[in-house]
PDB file of C-alpha atoms in Angstrom:
ATOM      1  CA  MET O 815     120.045 182.969 130.949  1.00  0.00           C
ATOM      2  CA  ARG O 816     121.471 185.223 128.245  1.00  0.00           C
ATOM      3  CA  TYR O 817     119.128 187.517 126.349  1.00  0.00           C
ATOM      4  CA  ASN O 818     119.781 188.420 122.761  1.00  0.00           C
ATOM      5  CA  ASP O 819     119.888 192.009 121.513  1.00  0.00           C
ATOM      6  CA  ASN O 820     116.363 191.784 120.109  1.00  0.00           C
ATOM      7  CA  THR O 821     114.936 190.864 123.527  1.00  0.00           C
ATOM      8  CA  ASP O 822     116.885 193.693 125.177  1.00  0.00           C
ATOM      9  CA  ASN O 823     115.563 196.171 122.576  1.00  0.00           C
ATOM     10  CA  ASN O 824     111.981 194.989 123.134  1.00  0.00           C
ATOM     11  CA  ASN O 825     112.380 195.375 126.910  1.00  0.00           C
ATOM     12  CA  HIS O 826     113.804 198.861 126.405  1.00  0.00           C
ATOM     13  CA  ARG O 827     110.984 199.852 124.026  1.00  0.00           C
ATOM     14  CA  ASN O 828     108.241 198.439 126.288  1.00  0.00           C
ATOM     15  CA  ASN O 829     109.712 200.170 129.332  1.00  0.00           C
ATOM     16  CA  ASN O 830     109.877 203.476 127.465  1.00  0.00           C
ATOM     17  CA  ASN O 831     106.304 203.105 126.187  1.00  0.00           C
ATOM     18  CA  ASN O 832     105.109 202.582 129.751  1.00  0.00           C
ATOM     19  CA  ASN O 833     107.108 205.571 131.065  1.00  0.00           C
ATOM     20  CA  ASN O 834     105.869 207.800 128.246  1.00  0.00           C
ATOM     21  CA  ASN O 835     102.274 206.665 128.798  1.00  0.00           C
ATOM     22  CA  LYS O 836     102.387 207.426 132.542  1.00  0.00           C
ATOM     23  CA  LEU O 837     104.009 210.843 132.001  1.00  0.00           C
ATOM     24  CA  ALA O 838     101.462 211.743 129.309  1.00  0.00           C
ATOM     25  CA  GLU O 839      98.585 210.743 131.616  1.00  0.00           C
ATOM     26  CA  ALA O 840     100.022 212.658 134.594  1.00  0.00           C
ATOM     27  CA  ALA O 841     100.542 215.803 132.489  1.00  0.00           C
ATOM     28  CA  GLU O 842      97.030 215.413 131.022  1.00  0.00           C
ATOM     29  CA  LEU O 843      98.430 215.195 127.496  1.00  0.00           C
ATOM     30  CA  ILE O 844      96.275 212.193 126.594  1.00  0.00           C
ATOM     31  CA  GLU O 845      92.679 211.385 127.403  1.00  0.00           C
ATOM     32  CA  ASP O 846      92.585 207.770 126.265  1.00  0.00           C
ATOM     33  CA  LYS O 847      94.108 205.711 129.063  1.00  0.00           C
ATOM     34  CA  SER O 848      94.934 202.590 127.085  1.00  0.00           C
ATOM     35  CA  PRO O 849      97.028 199.777 128.592  1.00  0.00           C
ATOM     36  CA  TYR O 850     100.769 200.395 128.245  1.00  0.00           C
ATOM     37  CA  CYS O 851     101.174 197.307 126.061  1.00  0.00           C
ATOM     38  CA  LYS O 852      98.837 198.849 123.440  1.00  0.00           C
ATOM     39  CA  TYR O 853     100.051 202.440 123.825  1.00  0.00           C
ATOM     40  CA  LYS O 854     101.885 203.879 120.822  1.00  0.00           C
ATOM     41  CA  PRO O 855     103.584 207.138 121.811  1.00  0.00           C
ATOM     42  CA  ALA O 856     103.327 210.160 119.553  1.00  0.00           C
ATOM     43  CA  ASN O 857     106.552 211.983 118.719  1.00  0.00           C
ATOM     44  CA  VAL O 858     105.227 215.171 120.315  1.00  0.00           C
ATOM     45  CA  LEU O 859     102.377 215.752 122.772  1.00  0.00           C
ATOM     46  CA  GLU O 860     101.592 219.269 123.952  1.00  0.00           C
ATOM     47  CA  ASN O 861      99.098 221.265 125.994  1.00  0.00           C
ATOM     48  CA  ASP O 862      99.211 224.659 127.736  1.00  0.00           C
ATOM     49  CA  ASN O 863     101.390 223.359 130.591  1.00  0.00           C
ATOM     50  CA  PHE O 864     103.621 220.618 129.167  1.00  0.00           C
ATOM     51  CA  LYS O 865     105.390 219.396 126.069  1.00  0.00           C
ATOM     52  CA  LEU O 866     106.464 215.753 125.827  1.00  0.00           C
ATOM     53  CA  TYR O 867     108.932 214.589 123.170  1.00  0.00           C
ATOM     54  CA  TRP O 868     109.413 210.917 122.390  1.00  0.00           C
ATOM     55  CA  ASN O 869     112.772 209.812 120.951  1.00  0.00           C
ATOM     56  CA  ARG O 870     113.588 213.160 119.335  1.00  0.00           C
ATOM     57  CA  SER O 871     116.893 214.945 118.944  1.00  0.00           C
ATOM     58  CA  ILE O 872     117.322 218.130 120.934  1.00  0.00           C
ATOM     59  CA  ILE O 873     119.511 221.143 120.275  1.00  0.00           C
ATOM     60  CA  THR O 874     122.094 221.827 122.955  1.00  0.00           C
ATOM     61  CA  ASP O 875     124.516 224.688 123.478  1.00  0.00           C
ATOM     62  CA  LYS O 876     127.310 222.172 124.031  1.00  0.00           C
ATOM     63  CA  THR O 877     128.153 219.426 121.538  1.00  0.00           C
ATOM     64  CA  ILE O 878     127.492 216.009 123.039  1.00  0.00           C
ATOM     65  CA  PRO O 879     127.769 212.580 121.397  1.00  0.00           C
ATOM     66  CA  SER O 880     124.163 211.688 122.081  1.00  0.00           C
ATOM     67  CA  ASN O 881     121.491 214.368 121.851  1.00  0.00           C
ATOM     68  CA  ARG O 882     118.475 212.061 121.586  1.00  0.00           C
ATOM     69  CA  PRO O 883     117.109 211.155 125.020  1.00  0.00           C
ATOM     70  CA  ASP O 884     114.339 208.575 125.140  1.00  0.00           C
ATOM     71  CA  ILE O 885     111.870 211.061 126.651  1.00  0.00           C
ATOM     72  CA  THR O 886     111.983 214.841 127.076  1.00  0.00           C
ATOM     73  CA  LEU O 887     109.390 216.483 129.318  1.00  0.00           C
ATOM     74  CA  MET O 888     109.137 220.280 129.363  1.00  0.00           C
ATOM     75  CA  ASN O 889     107.107 222.141 131.980  1.00  0.00           C
ATOM     76  CA  LYS O 890     106.139 225.390 130.288  1.00  0.00           C
ATOM     77  CA  LYS O 891     105.023 227.132 133.478  1.00  0.00           C
ATOM     78  CA  THR O 892     108.176 226.524 135.533  1.00  0.00           C
ATOM     79  CA  LYS O 893     110.454 226.343 132.478  1.00  0.00           C
ATOM     80  CA  ASN O 894     112.003 223.087 133.706  1.00  0.00           C
ATOM     81  CA  THR O 895     113.034 220.380 131.265  1.00  0.00           C
ATOM     82  CA  PHE O 896     113.613 216.753 132.187  1.00  0.00           C
ATOM     83  CA  LEU O 897     115.757 214.550 129.932  1.00  0.00           C
ATOM     84  CA  ILE O 898     114.909 210.910 130.566  1.00  0.00           C
ATOM     85  CA  ASP O 899     117.138 208.177 129.229  1.00  0.00           C
ATOM     86  CA  VAL O 900     116.134 204.618 130.070  1.00  0.00           C
ATOM     87  CA  ALA O 901     118.413 201.608 130.343  1.00  0.00           C
ATOM     88  CA  VAL O 902     117.373 198.020 130.984  1.00  0.00           C
ATOM     89  CA  PRO O 903     120.654 196.312 131.936  1.00  0.00           C
ATOM     90  CA  ASN O 904     121.218 192.879 133.357  1.00  0.00           C
ATOM     91  CA  THR O 905     122.387 192.934 136.973  1.00  0.00           C
ATOM     92  CA  HIS O 906     125.918 191.845 136.077  1.00  0.00           C
ATOM     93  CA  ASN O 907     126.568 194.994 134.020  1.00  0.00           C
ATOM     94  CA  LEU O 908     124.582 197.576 135.975  1.00  0.00           C
ATOM     95  CA  ALA O 909     127.592 199.662 137.063  1.00  0.00           C
ATOM     96  CA  LYS O 910     128.998 199.701 133.518  1.00  0.00           C
ATOM     97  CA  THR O 911     125.632 200.801 132.089  1.00  0.00           C
ATOM     98  CA  ILE O 912     125.384 203.694 134.555  1.00  0.00           C
ATOM     99  CA  THR O 913     128.932 204.823 133.702  1.00  0.00           C
ATOM    100  CA  ASP O 914     128.256 204.519 129.954  1.00  0.00           C
ATOM    101  CA  LYS O 915     125.046 206.569 130.199  1.00  0.00           C
ATOM    102  CA  LYS O 916     126.819 209.332 132.129  1.00  0.00           C
ATOM    103  CA  LYS O 917     129.643 209.467 129.561  1.00  0.00           C
ATOM    104  CA  LEU O 918     127.138 209.522 126.713  1.00  0.00           C
ATOM    105  CA  ARG O 919     125.266 212.518 128.120  1.00  0.00           C
ATOM    106  CA  THR O 920     128.230 214.562 129.343  1.00  0.00           C
ATOM    107  CA  GLY O 921     130.512 213.954 126.377  1.00  0.00           C
ATOM    108  CA  GLU O 922     133.417 212.825 128.564  1.00  0.00           C
TER     109      GLU O 922
END
C-alpha cells in the first residue's frame, strides 16, 4: 500500500504531537493531561527547570541547511539541550531516511 504525502505529513504531525505531549508532561510543563490526539502543542513551554520549543528555528554557531528541529528540549539546571527530529518512513526507505536526516543536521 502506498501512502500519499498528505497521509505521511499527518502521521509525522501526530507522532510529533504525542512526543511533545509526553515530554511536556514529564518535565511538568503542562498540567492538563489531555489525550495526544486532542493535544495542540504550544510553540514554547517553560518552567524553572525546562524549556520546550515546538517546531522553532534555533541559532547555531555553524551554518546548517536545516536549523528547525521538530522538538527542542532544554534542561536549565544541567544546561543540556536535546534536538529531536522525527521521521516516519516506510520500511523500504528506512536506511535512506536515516542518512538524509544525518546529512540535514550536519550540513554534509
